[in-house]
PDB file of C-alpha atoms in Angstrom:
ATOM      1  CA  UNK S   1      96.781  47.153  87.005  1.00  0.00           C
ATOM      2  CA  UNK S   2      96.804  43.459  86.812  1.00  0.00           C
ATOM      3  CA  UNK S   3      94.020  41.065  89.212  1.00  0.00           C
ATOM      4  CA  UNK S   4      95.837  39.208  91.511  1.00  0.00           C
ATOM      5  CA  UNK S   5      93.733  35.769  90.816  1.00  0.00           C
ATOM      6  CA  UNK S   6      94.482  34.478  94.512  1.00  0.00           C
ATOM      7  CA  UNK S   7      93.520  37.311  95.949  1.00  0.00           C
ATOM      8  CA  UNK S   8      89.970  37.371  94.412  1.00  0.00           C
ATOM      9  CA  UNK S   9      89.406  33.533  95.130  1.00  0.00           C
ATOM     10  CA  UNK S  10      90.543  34.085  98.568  1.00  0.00           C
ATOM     11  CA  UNK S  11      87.990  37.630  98.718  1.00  0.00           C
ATOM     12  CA  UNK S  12      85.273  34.728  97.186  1.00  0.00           C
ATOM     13  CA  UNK S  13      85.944  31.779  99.951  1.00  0.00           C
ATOM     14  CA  UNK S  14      85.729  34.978 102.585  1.00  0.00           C
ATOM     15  CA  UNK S  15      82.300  36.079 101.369  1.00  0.00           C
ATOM     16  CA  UNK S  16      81.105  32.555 101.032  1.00  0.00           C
ATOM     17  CA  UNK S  17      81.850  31.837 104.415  1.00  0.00           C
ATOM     18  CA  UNK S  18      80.648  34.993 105.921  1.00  0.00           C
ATOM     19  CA  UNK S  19      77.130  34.372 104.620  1.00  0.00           C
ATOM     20  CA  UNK S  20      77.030  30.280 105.442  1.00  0.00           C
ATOM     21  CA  UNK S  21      77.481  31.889 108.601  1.00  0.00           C
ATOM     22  CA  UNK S  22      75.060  34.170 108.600  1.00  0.00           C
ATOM     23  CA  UNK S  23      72.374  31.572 107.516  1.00  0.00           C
ATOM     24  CA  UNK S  24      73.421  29.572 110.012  1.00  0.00           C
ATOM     25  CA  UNK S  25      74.653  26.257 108.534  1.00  0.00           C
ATOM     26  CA  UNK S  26      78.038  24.531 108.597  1.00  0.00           C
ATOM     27  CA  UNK S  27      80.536  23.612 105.899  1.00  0.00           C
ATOM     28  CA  UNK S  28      79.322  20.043 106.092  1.00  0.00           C
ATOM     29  CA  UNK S  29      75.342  21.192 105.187  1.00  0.00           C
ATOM     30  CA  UNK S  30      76.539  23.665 102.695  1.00  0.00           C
ATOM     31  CA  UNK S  31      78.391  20.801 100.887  1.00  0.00           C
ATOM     32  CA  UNK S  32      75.824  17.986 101.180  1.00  0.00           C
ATOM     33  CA  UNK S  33      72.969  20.848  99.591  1.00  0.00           C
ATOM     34  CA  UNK S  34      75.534  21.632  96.791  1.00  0.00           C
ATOM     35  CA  UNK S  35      76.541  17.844  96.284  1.00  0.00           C
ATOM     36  CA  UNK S  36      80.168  18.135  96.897  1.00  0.00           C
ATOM     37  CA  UNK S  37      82.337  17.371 100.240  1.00  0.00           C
ATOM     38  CA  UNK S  38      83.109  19.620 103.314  1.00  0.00           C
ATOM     39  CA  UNK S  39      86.774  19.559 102.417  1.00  0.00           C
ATOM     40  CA  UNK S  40      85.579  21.217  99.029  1.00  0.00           C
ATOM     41  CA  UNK S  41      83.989  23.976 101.087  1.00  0.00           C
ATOM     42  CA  UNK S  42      86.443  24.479 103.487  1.00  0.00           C
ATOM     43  CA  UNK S  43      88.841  24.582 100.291  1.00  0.00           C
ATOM     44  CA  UNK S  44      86.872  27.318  98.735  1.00  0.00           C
ATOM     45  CA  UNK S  45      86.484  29.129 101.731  1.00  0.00           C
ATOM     46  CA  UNK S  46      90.013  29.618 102.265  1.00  0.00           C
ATOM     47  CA  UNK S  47      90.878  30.267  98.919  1.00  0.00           C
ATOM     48  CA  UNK S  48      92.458  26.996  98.053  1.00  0.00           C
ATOM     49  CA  UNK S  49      90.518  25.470  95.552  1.00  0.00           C
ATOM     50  CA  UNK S  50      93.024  24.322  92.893  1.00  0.00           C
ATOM     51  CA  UNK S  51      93.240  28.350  92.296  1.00  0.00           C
ATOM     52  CA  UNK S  52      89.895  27.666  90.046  1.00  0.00           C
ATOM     53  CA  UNK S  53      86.569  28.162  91.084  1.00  0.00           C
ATOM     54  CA  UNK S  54      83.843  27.461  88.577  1.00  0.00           C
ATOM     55  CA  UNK S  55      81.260  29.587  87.788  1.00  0.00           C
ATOM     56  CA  UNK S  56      79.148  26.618  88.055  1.00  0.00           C
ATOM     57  CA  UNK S  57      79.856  25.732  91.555  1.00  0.00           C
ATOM     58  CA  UNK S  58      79.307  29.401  92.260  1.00  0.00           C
ATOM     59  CA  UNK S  59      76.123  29.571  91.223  1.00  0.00           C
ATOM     60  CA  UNK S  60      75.397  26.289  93.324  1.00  0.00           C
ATOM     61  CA  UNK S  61      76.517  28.147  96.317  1.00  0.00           C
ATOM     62  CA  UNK S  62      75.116  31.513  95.901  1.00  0.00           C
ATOM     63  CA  UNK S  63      71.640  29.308  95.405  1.00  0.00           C
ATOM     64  CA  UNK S  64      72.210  27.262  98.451  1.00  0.00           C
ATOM     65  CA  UNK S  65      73.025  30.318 100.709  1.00  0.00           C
ATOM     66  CA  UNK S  66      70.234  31.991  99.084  1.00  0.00           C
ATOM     67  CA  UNK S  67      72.002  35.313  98.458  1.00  0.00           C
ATOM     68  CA  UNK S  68      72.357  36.696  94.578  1.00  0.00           C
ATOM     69  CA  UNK S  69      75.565  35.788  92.740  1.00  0.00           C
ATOM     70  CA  UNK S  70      76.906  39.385  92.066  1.00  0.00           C
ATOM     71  CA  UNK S  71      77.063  39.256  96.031  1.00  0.00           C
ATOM     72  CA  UNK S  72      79.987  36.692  95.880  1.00  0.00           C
ATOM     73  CA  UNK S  73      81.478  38.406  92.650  1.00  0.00           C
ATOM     74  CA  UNK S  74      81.650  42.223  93.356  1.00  0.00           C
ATOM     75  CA  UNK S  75      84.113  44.016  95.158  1.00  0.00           C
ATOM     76  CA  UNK S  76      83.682  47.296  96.985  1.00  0.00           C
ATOM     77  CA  UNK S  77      86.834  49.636  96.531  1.00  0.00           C
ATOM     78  CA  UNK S  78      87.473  49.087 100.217  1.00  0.00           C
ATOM     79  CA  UNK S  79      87.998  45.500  99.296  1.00  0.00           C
ATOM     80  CA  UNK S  80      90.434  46.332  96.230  1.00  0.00           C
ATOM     81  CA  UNK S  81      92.290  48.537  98.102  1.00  0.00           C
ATOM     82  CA  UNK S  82      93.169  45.981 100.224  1.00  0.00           C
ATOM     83  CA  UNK S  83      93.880  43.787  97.267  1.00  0.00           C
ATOM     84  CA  UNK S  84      96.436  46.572  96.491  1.00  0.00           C
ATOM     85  CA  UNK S  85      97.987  46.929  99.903  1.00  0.00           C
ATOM     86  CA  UNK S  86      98.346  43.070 100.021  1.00  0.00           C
ATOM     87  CA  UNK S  87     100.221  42.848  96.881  1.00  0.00           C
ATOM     88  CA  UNK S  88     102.511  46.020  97.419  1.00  0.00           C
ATOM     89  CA  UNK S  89     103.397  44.384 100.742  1.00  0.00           C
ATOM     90  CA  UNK S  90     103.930  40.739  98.877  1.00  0.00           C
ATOM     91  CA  UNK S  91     106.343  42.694  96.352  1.00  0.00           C
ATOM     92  CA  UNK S  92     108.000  45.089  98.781  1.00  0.00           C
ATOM     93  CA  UNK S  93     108.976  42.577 101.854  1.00  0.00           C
TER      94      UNK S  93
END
């Protein structure tokens, strides 16, 4: 069974934003802390970031958030299976 690369960016932007939020800052502090804009963050947040995040700029997040990198980059099976259901539904309909 094959990634789906979208999928796992968009799984990535989720996380991302689900702890900003839980630290309490907005897209516009997390950007100016990693040096980059909020339309970057809002970007990878969504998913959208020229389908290439770099490990780099993950690694700049995950500091600035304050939360360990394998949080952002490890997916429960829950969160696969939905991967799965996604795609089946993409190819099906």
């Amino acid at each position: 069974m094959s990634t789906d690369k979208k999928m796992v960016l968009r799984q990535i932007g989720a996380k991302i934003a689900y702890f900003r939020t839980l630290v309490g800052i907005s897209q516009r502090e997390l950007a100016a802390k990693i040096n980059t804009t909020q339309s970057t963050i809002s970007k990878v947040e969504s998913g959208n970031y020229n389908d290439n995040l770099s490990i780099v700029m993950l690694t700049e997040i995950a500091d600035a958030l304050e939360v360990n990198l394998s949080l952002l980059l490890e997916f429960t099976g829950y969160e696969k299976a939905m991967w799965d259901r996604k795609i089946g539904e993409t190819r099906n309909g």
